[in-house]
Short mmCIF file of C-alpha atoms in Angstrom, two decimals:
data_model
loop_
_atom_site.label_atom_id
_atom_site.label_comp_id
_atom_site.label_asym_id
_atom_site.label_seq_id
_atom_site.Cartn_x
_atom_site.Cartn_y
_atom_site.Cartn_z
CA UNK A 857 44.45 -18.32 16.24
CA UNK A 858 41.05 -18.60 14.59
CA UNK A 859 40.46 -18.13 10.92
CA UNK A 860 37.18 -16.64 9.73
CA UNK A 861 35.75 -19.15 7.12
CA UNK A 862 34.92 -17.69 3.66
CA UNK A 863 31.74 -15.87 2.97
CA UNK A 864 30.10 -18.68 1.06
CA UNK A 865 30.90 -21.09 3.88
CA UNK A 866 29.33 -18.89 6.42
CA UNK A 867 26.26 -18.35 4.12
CA UNK A 868 25.72 -22.17 3.99
CA UNK A 869 26.19 -22.49 7.82
CA UNK A 870 23.60 -19.61 8.20
CA UNK A 871 21.19 -21.37 5.77
CA UNK A 872 21.55 -24.62 7.65
CA UNK A 873 20.94 -22.77 10.92
CA UNK A 874 17.85 -21.14 9.69
CA UNK A 875 16.56 -24.49 8.18
CA UNK A 876 17.31 -26.17 11.55
CA UNK A 877 15.02 -23.72 13.35
CA UNK A 878 12.19 -24.29 10.93
CA UNK A 879 12.29 -27.96 11.68
CA UNK A 880 10.60 -27.28 14.97
CA UNK A 881 6.83 -26.98 14.43
CA UNK A 882 6.33 -24.21 16.85
CA UNK A 883 8.94 -22.05 15.27
CA UNK A 884 7.44 -22.87 11.89
CA UNK A 885 4.11 -21.57 13.16
CA UNK A 886 5.99 -18.46 14.66
CA UNK A 887 7.37 -17.90 11.12
CA UNK A 888 4.10 -18.12 9.40
CA UNK A 889 2.43 -15.80 11.99
CA UNK A 890 5.29 -13.27 11.83
CA UNK A 891 5.34 -13.15 8.06
CA UNK A 892 1.66 -12.67 7.85
CA UNK A 893 1.85 -10.02 10.48
CA UNK A 894 4.66 -8.02 8.82
CA UNK A 895 2.86 -8.30 5.45
CA UNK A 896 -0.34 -6.88 7.03
CA UNK A 897 1.53 -4.12 8.57
CA UNK A 898 3.16 -3.02 5.33
CA UNK A 899 -0.24 -3.37 3.57
CA UNK A 900 -2.16 -1.43 6.28
CA UNK A 901 0.42 1.13 6.55
CA UNK A 902 -1.32 3.46 4.04
CA UNK A 903 -4.63 3.18 5.68
CA UNK A 904 -4.07 2.93 9.39
CA UNK A 905 -6.55 5.71 10.00
CA UNK A 906 -9.24 3.83 8.25
CA UNK A 907 -8.37 0.58 10.15
CA UNK A 908 -8.73 2.52 13.44
CA UNK A 909 -12.16 3.77 12.32
CA UNK A 910 -13.48 0.40 11.32
CA UNK A 911 -12.11 -1.42 14.48
CA UNK A 912 -13.08 1.07 16.99
CA UNK A 913 -15.87 3.36 15.58
CA UNK A 914 -17.83 1.69 12.86
CA UNK A 915 -21.14 0.06 13.84
CA UNK A 916 -20.21 -3.40 12.52
CA UNK A 917 -20.05 -6.92 14.06
CA UNK A 918 -16.97 -8.51 15.43
CA UNK A 919 -16.96 -10.97 12.62
CA UNK A 920 -17.09 -8.03 10.01
CA UNK A 921 -14.22 -6.24 11.74
CA UNK A 922 -12.04 -9.31 11.77
CA UNK A 923 -12.94 -9.99 8.13
CA UNK A 924 -11.94 -6.42 7.46
CA UNK A 925 -8.63 -6.85 9.14
CA UNK A 926 -7.86 -9.84 6.83
CA UNK A 927 -9.38 -8.25 3.64
CA UNK A 928 -6.32 -6.11 3.24
CA UNK A 929 -4.31 -9.19 2.04
CA UNK A 930 -6.33 -8.98 -1.10
CA UNK A 931 -4.62 -5.60 -1.80
CA UNK A 932 -1.42 -7.41 -2.66
CA UNK A 933 -3.05 -8.06 -6.08
CA UNK A 934 -4.88 -5.00 -6.65
CA UNK A 935 -2.64 -2.23 -5.23
CA UNK A 936 0.79 -3.18 -6.39
CA UNK A 937 2.48 -3.98 -9.59
CA UNK A 938 3.76 -7.69 -9.90
CA UNK A 939 7.32 -6.78 -9.12
CA UNK A 940 6.46 -4.68 -6.21
CA UNK A 941 4.06 -7.26 -4.89
CA UNK A 942 6.76 -9.89 -5.12
CA UNK A 943 9.22 -7.71 -3.29
CA UNK A 944 6.90 -6.86 -0.48
CA UNK A 945 6.01 -10.63 -0.14
CA UNK A 946 9.65 -11.51 -0.20
CA UNK A 947 10.45 -8.97 2.46
CA UNK A 948 7.64 -10.29 4.78
CA UNK A 949 8.93 -13.72 4.49
CA UNK A 950 12.39 -12.59 5.38
CA UNK A 951 11.29 -10.57 8.11
CA UNK A 952 9.12 -13.33 9.52
CA UNK A 953 12.23 -15.69 9.31
CA UNK A 954 14.37 -13.04 11.02
CA UNK A 955 12.01 -12.71 14.02
CA UNK A 956 11.65 -16.50 14.21
CA UNK A 957 15.51 -17.18 14.32
CA UNK A 958 15.91 -14.24 16.66
CA UNK A 959 13.46 -15.75 19.06
CA UNK A 960 15.24 -19.18 18.78
CA UNK A 961 18.69 -17.81 19.27
CA UNK A 962 17.71 -15.69 22.29
CA UNK A 963 15.97 -18.59 24.02
CA UNK A 964 19.29 -20.61 23.69
CA UNK A 965 21.17 -18.09 25.82
CA UNK A 966 22.62 -15.99 23.09
CA UNK A 967 21.18 -12.74 24.21
CA UNK A 968 23.54 -10.39 22.46
CA UNK A 969 21.08 -10.36 19.48
CA UNK A 970 21.59 -6.78 18.74
CA UNK A 971 21.10 -7.36 14.99
CA UNK A 972 17.47 -7.07 15.72
CA UNK A 973 17.82 -3.32 15.19
CA UNK A 974 18.25 -4.12 11.52
CA UNK A 975 14.85 -5.96 11.67
CA UNK A 976 13.11 -2.80 12.89
CA UNK A 977 15.02 -0.55 10.40
CA UNK A 978 14.14 -2.84 7.45
CA UNK A 979 10.40 -2.82 8.39
CA UNK A 980 10.63 0.90 8.37
CA UNK A 981 12.09 1.08 4.91
CA UNK A 982 9.53 -1.63 3.65
CA UNK A 983 6.69 0.52 4.74
CA UNK A 984 8.21 3.62 3.10
CA UNK A 985 8.53 1.58 -0.16
CA UNK A 986 4.92 0.36 -0.15
CA UNK A 987 2.21 2.02 -2.06
CA UNK A 988 2.44 3.88 -5.31
CA UNK A 989 5.10 6.28 -4.72
CA UNK A 990 4.51 8.13 -7.97
CA UNK A 991 0.77 8.58 -7.40
CA UNK A 992 1.54 9.97 -4.05
CA UNK A 993 0.02 6.97 -2.09
CA UNK A 994 3.30 5.93 -0.39
CA UNK A 995 4.60 7.22 2.82
CA UNK A 996 7.88 8.32 1.25
CA UNK A 997 6.42 11.20 -0.41
CA UNK A 998 4.83 12.93 2.58
CA UNK A 999 7.99 12.04 4.61
CA UNK A 1000 10.26 13.77 2.16
CA UNK A 1001 7.77 16.70 2.23
CA UNK A 1002 8.12 16.79 6.02
CA UNK A 1003 11.90 17.32 5.69
CA UNK A 1004 11.33 20.05 3.14
CA UNK A 1005 12.63 18.03 0.28
CA UNK A 1006 10.91 18.74 -3.06
CA UNK A 1007 11.38 15.73 -5.41
CA UNK A 1008 9.73 14.93 -8.72
CA UNK A 1009 7.15 12.06 -8.84
CA UNK A 1010 9.52 9.93 -10.93
CA UNK A 1011 12.32 10.36 -8.37
CA UNK A 1012 9.98 9.53 -5.44
CA UNK A 1013 8.99 6.22 -7.24
CA UNK A 1014 12.68 5.48 -7.48
CA UNK A 1015 13.28 6.28 -3.94
CA UNK A 1016 10.30 4.02 -3.08
CA UNK A 1017 11.86 1.16 -4.89
CA UNK A 1018 15.13 1.70 -3.35
CA UNK A 1019 13.75 1.89 0.26
CA UNK A 1020 12.07 -1.56 -0.51
CA UNK A 1021 15.44 -3.07 -1.92
CA UNK A 1022 17.30 -1.52 1.12
CA UNK A 1023 14.77 -3.15 3.48
CA UNK A 1024 15.47 -6.69 2.01
CA UNK A 1025 19.24 -6.08 2.11
CA UNK A 1026 18.99 -5.10 5.90
CA UNK A 1027 16.76 -8.18 6.54
CA UNK A 1028 19.21 -10.48 4.70
CA UNK A 1029 22.23 -9.02 6.66
CA UNK A 1030 20.48 -9.61 9.91
CA UNK A 1031 19.43 -13.12 8.96
CA UNK A 1032 22.96 -13.95 7.86
CA UNK A 1033 24.22 -13.26 11.38
CA UNK A 1034 21.45 -14.88 13.24
CA UNK A 1035 21.52 -18.04 11.12
CA UNK A 1036 25.13 -18.52 12.09
CA UNK A 1037 24.24 -18.12 15.70
CA UNK A 1038 21.41 -20.48 15.32
CA UNK A 1039 23.81 -23.04 13.61
CA UNK A 1040 26.13 -22.66 16.64
CA UNK A 1041 23.32 -23.15 19.09
CA UNK A 1042 22.27 -26.24 17.13
CA UNK A 1043 25.84 -27.70 17.21
CA UNK A 1044 26.32 -27.05 20.70
CA UNK A 1045 22.91 -28.72 21.52
CA UNK A 1046 24.05 -31.73 19.45
CA UNK A 1047 27.40 -31.90 21.28
CA UNK A 1048 25.54 -31.90 24.65
CA UNK A 1049 23.31 -34.69 23.54
CA UNK A 1050 26.01 -36.76 22.26
CA UNK A 1051 28.02 -36.20 25.66
CA UNK A 1052 24.98 -37.13 27.71
CA UNK A 1053 24.61 -40.27 25.44
CA UNK A 1054 28.29 -41.44 25.96
CA UNK A 1055 27.87 -40.80 29.72
CA UNK A 1056 24.96 -43.07 29.84
CA UNK A 1057 26.95 -45.82 27.88
CA UNK A 1058 29.83 -45.48 30.24
CA UNK A 1059 27.47 -45.93 33.15
CA UNK A 1060 25.90 -49.05 31.53
CA UNK A 1061 29.28 -50.69 31.18
CA UNK B 680 9.33 -13.88 27.23
CA UNK B 681 11.14 -10.59 27.51
CA UNK B 682 12.05 -10.70 23.93
CA UNK B 683 8.48 -11.48 22.84
CA UNK B 684 7.34 -8.50 24.74
CA UNK B 685 10.15 -6.37 23.19
CA UNK B 686 9.04 -7.31 19.82
CA UNK B 687 5.32 -6.75 20.56
CA UNK B 688 6.35 -3.29 21.94
CA UNK B 689 8.33 -2.57 18.80
CA UNK B 690 5.35 -3.46 16.59
CA UNK B 691 3.08 -1.21 18.87
CA UNK B 692 5.51 1.69 18.59
CA UNK B 693 5.75 1.32 14.94
CA UNK B 694 2.06 1.37 14.50
CA UNK B 695 1.97 4.47 16.52
CA UNK B 696 4.53 5.96 14.26
CA UNK B 697 2.34 4.98 11.19
CA UNK B 698 -0.66 6.52 12.73
CA UNK B 699 1.42 9.70 13.50
CA UNK B 700 2.56 9.69 9.95
CA UNK B 701 -0.75 8.87 8.51
CA UNK B 702 -2.48 11.81 10.27
CA UNK B 703 -1.40 14.03 7.43
CA UNK B 704 -3.02 11.70 4.89
CA UNK B 705 -6.25 11.21 6.83
CA UNK B 706 -8.18 13.98 8.24
CA UNK B 707 -9.42 13.60 11.58
CA UNK B 708 -13.13 13.72 12.13
CA UNK B 709 -12.84 17.19 13.73
CA UNK B 710 -10.79 18.52 10.82
CA UNK B 711 -13.25 17.15 8.21
CA UNK B 712 -16.23 18.64 9.85
CA UNK B 713 -15.03 22.12 11.03
CA UNK B 714 -15.56 24.19 7.97
CA UNK B 715 -13.87 27.40 9.25
CA UNK B 716 -10.45 25.89 9.57
CA UNK B 717 -10.55 24.61 6.03
CA UNK B 718 -8.92 26.62 3.26
CA UNK B 719 -11.21 28.36 0.89
CA UNK B 720 -11.75 26.47 -2.40
CA UNK B 721 -12.57 28.38 -5.52
CA UNK B 722 -15.19 25.96 -6.95
CA UNK B 723 -18.45 27.56 -7.79
CA UNK B 724 -21.56 25.86 -6.57
CA UNK B 725 -23.09 25.75 -10.07
CA UNK B 726 -19.79 24.28 -11.54
CA UNK B 727 -20.37 20.71 -13.18
CA UNK B 728 -19.66 17.71 -11.04
CA UNK B 729 -18.55 14.43 -12.42
CA UNK B 730 -20.94 12.00 -10.66
CA UNK B 731 -22.36 8.57 -10.86
CA UNK B 732 -25.45 7.36 -9.00
CA UNK B 733 -28.60 8.72 -7.57
CA UNK B 734 -28.39 12.44 -6.19
CA UNK B 735 -30.32 11.16 -3.01
CA UNK B 736 -28.08 8.15 -2.31
CA UNK B 737 -27.34 7.52 1.42
CA UNK B 738 -23.66 7.41 0.94
CA UNK B 739 -21.41 9.63 -1.27
CA UNK B 740 -18.05 8.55 -2.06
CA UNK B 741 -15.64 11.13 -3.36
CA UNK B 742 -13.08 9.58 -5.55
CA UNK B 743 -9.82 11.48 -6.34
CA UNK B 744 -8.31 10.11 -9.55
CA UNK B 745 -5.68 10.65 -12.22
CA UNK B 746 -6.16 9.10 -15.67
CA UNK B 747 -2.31 8.50 -15.83
CA UNK B 748 -2.24 6.60 -12.56
CA UNK B 749 -2.09 2.75 -12.83
CA UNK B 750 -3.63 2.11 -9.48
CA UNK B 751 -6.64 4.33 -10.47
CA UNK B 752 -6.85 2.17 -13.64
CA UNK B 753 -6.79 -0.93 -11.39
CA UNK B 754 -9.46 0.43 -9.22
CA UNK B 755 -11.79 1.64 -12.12
CA UNK B 756 -11.69 -1.80 -13.68
CA UNK B 757 -11.92 -3.75 -10.54
CA UNK B 758 -13.46 -2.58 -7.28
CA UNK B 759 -15.44 0.21 -8.91
CA UNK B 760 -17.32 -2.00 -11.19
CA UNK B 761 -18.29 -4.18 -8.12
CA UNK B 762 -19.25 -1.12 -6.23
CA UNK B 763 -21.40 -0.08 -9.17
CA UNK B 764 -23.25 -3.39 -9.47
CA UNK B 765 -23.76 -3.76 -5.71
CA UNK B 766 -24.48 -0.19 -4.39
CA UNK B 767 -24.69 2.32 -7.24
CA UNK B 768 -27.43 0.75 -9.24
CA UNK B 769 -29.40 0.15 -6.15
CA UNK B 770 -29.31 3.77 -5.37
CA UNK B 771 -27.32 3.49 -1.97
CA UNK B 772 -24.22 5.03 -3.15
CA UNK B 773 -23.28 7.89 -5.23
CA UNK B 774 -19.73 8.60 -6.62
CA UNK B 775 -18.37 12.10 -7.14
CA UNK B 776 -15.18 11.96 -9.23
CA UNK B 777 -12.45 14.55 -8.65
CA UNK B 778 -9.16 15.18 -10.41
CA UNK B 779 -5.94 15.16 -8.63
CA UNK B 780 -3.74 15.37 -11.78
CA UNK B 781 -0.18 15.34 -11.14
CA UNK B 782 1.54 12.76 -13.35
CA UNK B 783 3.02 14.58 -16.30
CA UNK B 784 1.74 17.47 -18.53
CA UNK B 785 -1.09 15.21 -20.05
CA UNK B 786 -2.70 14.53 -16.53
CA UNK B 787 -4.25 17.94 -16.35
CA UNK B 788 -5.26 17.65 -20.05
CA UNK B 789 -7.00 14.36 -19.47
CA UNK B 790 -8.72 15.68 -16.41
CA UNK B 791 -10.07 18.70 -18.30
CA UNK B 792 -11.08 16.37 -21.01
CA UNK B 793 -13.47 14.66 -18.51
CA UNK B 794 -15.32 17.93 -18.01
CA UNK B 795 -15.24 18.47 -21.74
CA UNK B 796 -16.82 15.03 -22.16
CA UNK B 797 -19.46 15.72 -19.53
CA UNK B 798 -20.60 18.59 -21.81
CA UNK B 799 -21.65 16.08 -24.33
CA UNK B 800 -22.99 13.76 -21.52
CA UNK B 801 -20.09 11.27 -22.32
CA UNK B 802 -18.18 11.42 -19.15
CA UNK B 803 -18.51 7.75 -18.31
CA UNK B 804 -17.71 6.54 -21.80
CA UNK B 805 -14.65 9.05 -21.81
CA UNK B 806 -13.50 7.69 -18.40
CA UNK B 807 -13.85 3.97 -19.52
CA UNK B 808 -12.02 4.45 -22.87
CA UNK B 809 -9.25 6.67 -21.57
CA UNK B 810 -8.50 4.10 -18.79
CA UNK B 811 -8.66 1.28 -21.40
CA UNK B 812 -6.31 3.12 -23.69
CA UNK B 813 -3.74 3.52 -20.89
CA UNK B 814 -4.21 -0.18 -19.88
CA UNK B 815 -4.08 -1.60 -23.45
CA UNK B 816 -1.06 0.44 -24.55
CA UNK B 817 1.03 0.81 -21.39
CA UNK B 818 0.18 -0.94 -18.20
CA UNK B 819 -0.91 -4.34 -19.45
CA UNK B 820 2.50 -4.37 -21.28
CA UNK B 821 4.42 -3.47 -18.12
CA UNK B 822 5.21 0.04 -19.46
CA UNK B 823 4.46 1.67 -16.10
CA UNK B 824 7.09 4.15 -15.95
CA UNK B 825 6.66 5.19 -19.52
CA UNK B 826 2.85 5.40 -19.16
CA UNK B 827 3.11 7.43 -16.04
CA UNK B 828 5.75 9.99 -16.78
CA UNK B 829 5.59 10.55 -20.66
CA UNK B 830 3.28 12.90 -22.34
CA UNK B 831 1.18 9.98 -23.94
CA UNK B 832 -2.48 11.40 -23.50
CA UNK B 833 -1.91 14.04 -26.29
CA UNK B 834 -4.84 16.11 -27.56
CA UNK B 835 -4.89 13.90 -30.68
CA UNK B 836 -5.10 10.71 -28.65
CA UNK B 837 -7.86 11.98 -26.46
CA UNK B 838 -9.79 13.21 -29.40
CA UNK B 839 -9.49 9.78 -31.01
CA UNK B 840 -10.64 7.94 -27.84
CA UNK B 841 -13.59 10.31 -27.40
CA UNK B 842 -14.62 10.15 -31.00
CA UNK B 843 -14.71 6.20 -30.68
CA UNK B 844 -17.51 6.45 -28.21
CA UNK B 845 -19.57 8.70 -30.52
CA UNK B 846 -18.62 12.12 -29.16
CA UNK B 847 -18.05 15.36 -31.25
CA UNK B 848 -14.24 15.35 -31.58
CA UNK B 849 -13.94 18.95 -32.83
CA UNK B 850 -16.19 20.39 -30.07
CA UNK B 851 -14.06 18.28 -27.62
CA UNK B 852 -10.67 19.61 -28.86
CA UNK B 853 -11.78 23.29 -28.89
CA UNK B 854 -12.93 22.69 -25.32
CA UNK B 855 -9.45 21.25 -24.37
CA UNK B 856 -7.57 23.97 -26.39
CA UNK B 857 -9.64 26.84 -24.74
CA UNK B 858 -8.80 25.24 -21.32
CA UNK B 859 -12.32 25.92 -20.36
CA UNK B 860 -12.12 23.72 -17.27
CA UNK B 861 -8.56 24.43 -16.13
CA UNK B 862 -9.73 26.32 -13.03
CA UNK B 863 -12.11 23.65 -12.11
CA UNK B 864 -9.36 20.95 -12.23
CA UNK B 865 -7.26 23.28 -10.13
CA UNK B 866 -10.34 23.58 -7.62
CA UNK B 867 -10.35 19.70 -7.69
CA UNK B 868 -6.73 19.72 -6.45
CA UNK B 869 -7.52 22.26 -3.68
CA UNK B 870 -10.43 20.07 -2.60
CA UNK B 871 -8.12 17.06 -2.39
CA UNK B 872 -5.98 19.08 -0.19
CA UNK B 873 -8.78 20.09 2.02
CA UNK B 874 -9.96 16.46 2.31
CA UNK B 875 -6.43 15.41 3.39
CA UNK B 876 -5.76 13.54 0.16
CA UNK B 877 -2.17 13.36 -0.96
CA UNK B 878 -2.37 10.86 -3.77
CA UNK B 879 -4.49 8.88 -6.08
CA UNK B 880 -6.54 6.88 -6.02
CA UNK B 881 -8.09 7.90 -2.82
CA UNK B 882 -11.78 7.50 -1.89
CA UNK B 883 -13.20 9.85 0.88
CA UNK B 884 -16.49 9.50 2.72
CA UNK B 885 -17.54 10.66 6.21
CA UNK B 886 -14.16 12.02 6.94
CA UNK B 887 -12.32 8.82 6.34
CA UNK B 888 -9.89 8.28 3.43
CA UNK B 889 -9.31 4.87 1.79
CA UNK B 890 -5.94 5.20 0.13
CA UNK B 891 -4.87 3.03 -2.89
CA UNK B 892 -6.68 0.44 -5.14
CA UNK B 893 -8.03 -1.75 -2.51
CA UNK B 894 -10.02 -4.98 -3.04
CA UNK B 895 -13.88 -4.51 -3.24
CA UNK B 896 -14.28 -6.21 0.27
CA UNK B 897 -12.57 -3.21 1.92
CA UNK B 898 -14.93 -0.72 0.24
CA UNK B 899 -17.95 -3.08 0.99
CA UNK B 900 -17.22 -3.18 4.72
CA UNK B 901 -16.60 0.60 4.78
CA UNK B 902 -19.79 1.28 2.80
CA UNK B 903 -21.89 -1.11 5.03
CA UNK B 904 -20.50 0.88 8.12
CA UNK B 905 -21.99 4.10 6.64
CA UNK B 906 -25.35 2.66 5.37
#
């Protein structure tokens, strides 16, 4: 009969699993790339049409177009209040971690990584929470309007913040499970390495 | 490998979803250019316009704003100043300001105040001091919610800020109380709807919309593509 360890123990195991993944330089690179990509996606979400125009229609050089793609990262300082900017950055880091650990776990044979559904869901909520919901420059307003909901600006602002918080909770939940799977995969790998080592020693004797 | 493809596919699908959602925000080129499908806007041709820059500038940016909106404040104090120095002073760009006043009962009041200030040729001074008032008293202190949703730009506050730049406060107040420009502010709102603008700040040019207070480099690249 197996007993489930307490939550705090599982959290520590999960953290160790995540840290273990980031010790590999290639996974650390994937983490940086995926975090940057998810941050870019949240920041560009309000101006996707403009991005399409500049990348595919505007008479600009390739260098200018690439620069434009990266310029959006500056909007974290101009388009968001400090609390919201920190929340979006935190979400992007967690999302990048999530995808990285997901890749690690799946490459080690644990393919039942259905928790990735939460990653997609969390990105959806993060995008909804981006922008100034009260001013109408967030996707949450038009989306509520699509469903026929009529909500005051103040309420929309609160819903936007709640969507961001929900995105972070979903990502953390997903990461919690994936981290444990990563820790299990790392432990299995260590056992296999030890087994191989003791076999070698027996052969030498 | 399959998982990487799955993730890439998910990102692509998500981007498509964003484009689909974004279409309401951003008018397609055909929508922007076909006049007969646009709703009629009750804005007389001879009505005063809030503008900055040469009338014959090669690019006209239409900026939708709300004096209560913190991002409009940020845009005014940052990127717009740089656009001014780089493109407006040289005569390449002209900015037309329109009101999309929706944050509390004082938003339309402050918007009408802009036209009242224009009567005394003090629109730019009014704009600077009103944004500065909101910044100094609310946004710089982290009072975002209070600044946005409370009735803080009262007639008295607006009169004081306007008088501080040398305007005739009494004429300004009677203009506000008569609601001389209420219909014009409403017409601005209709124009925003026609341009596919849902929120402030938004900058429109050549059928494209830049939503939010973006860094100057975003506007610079966009302007360069139009020049």
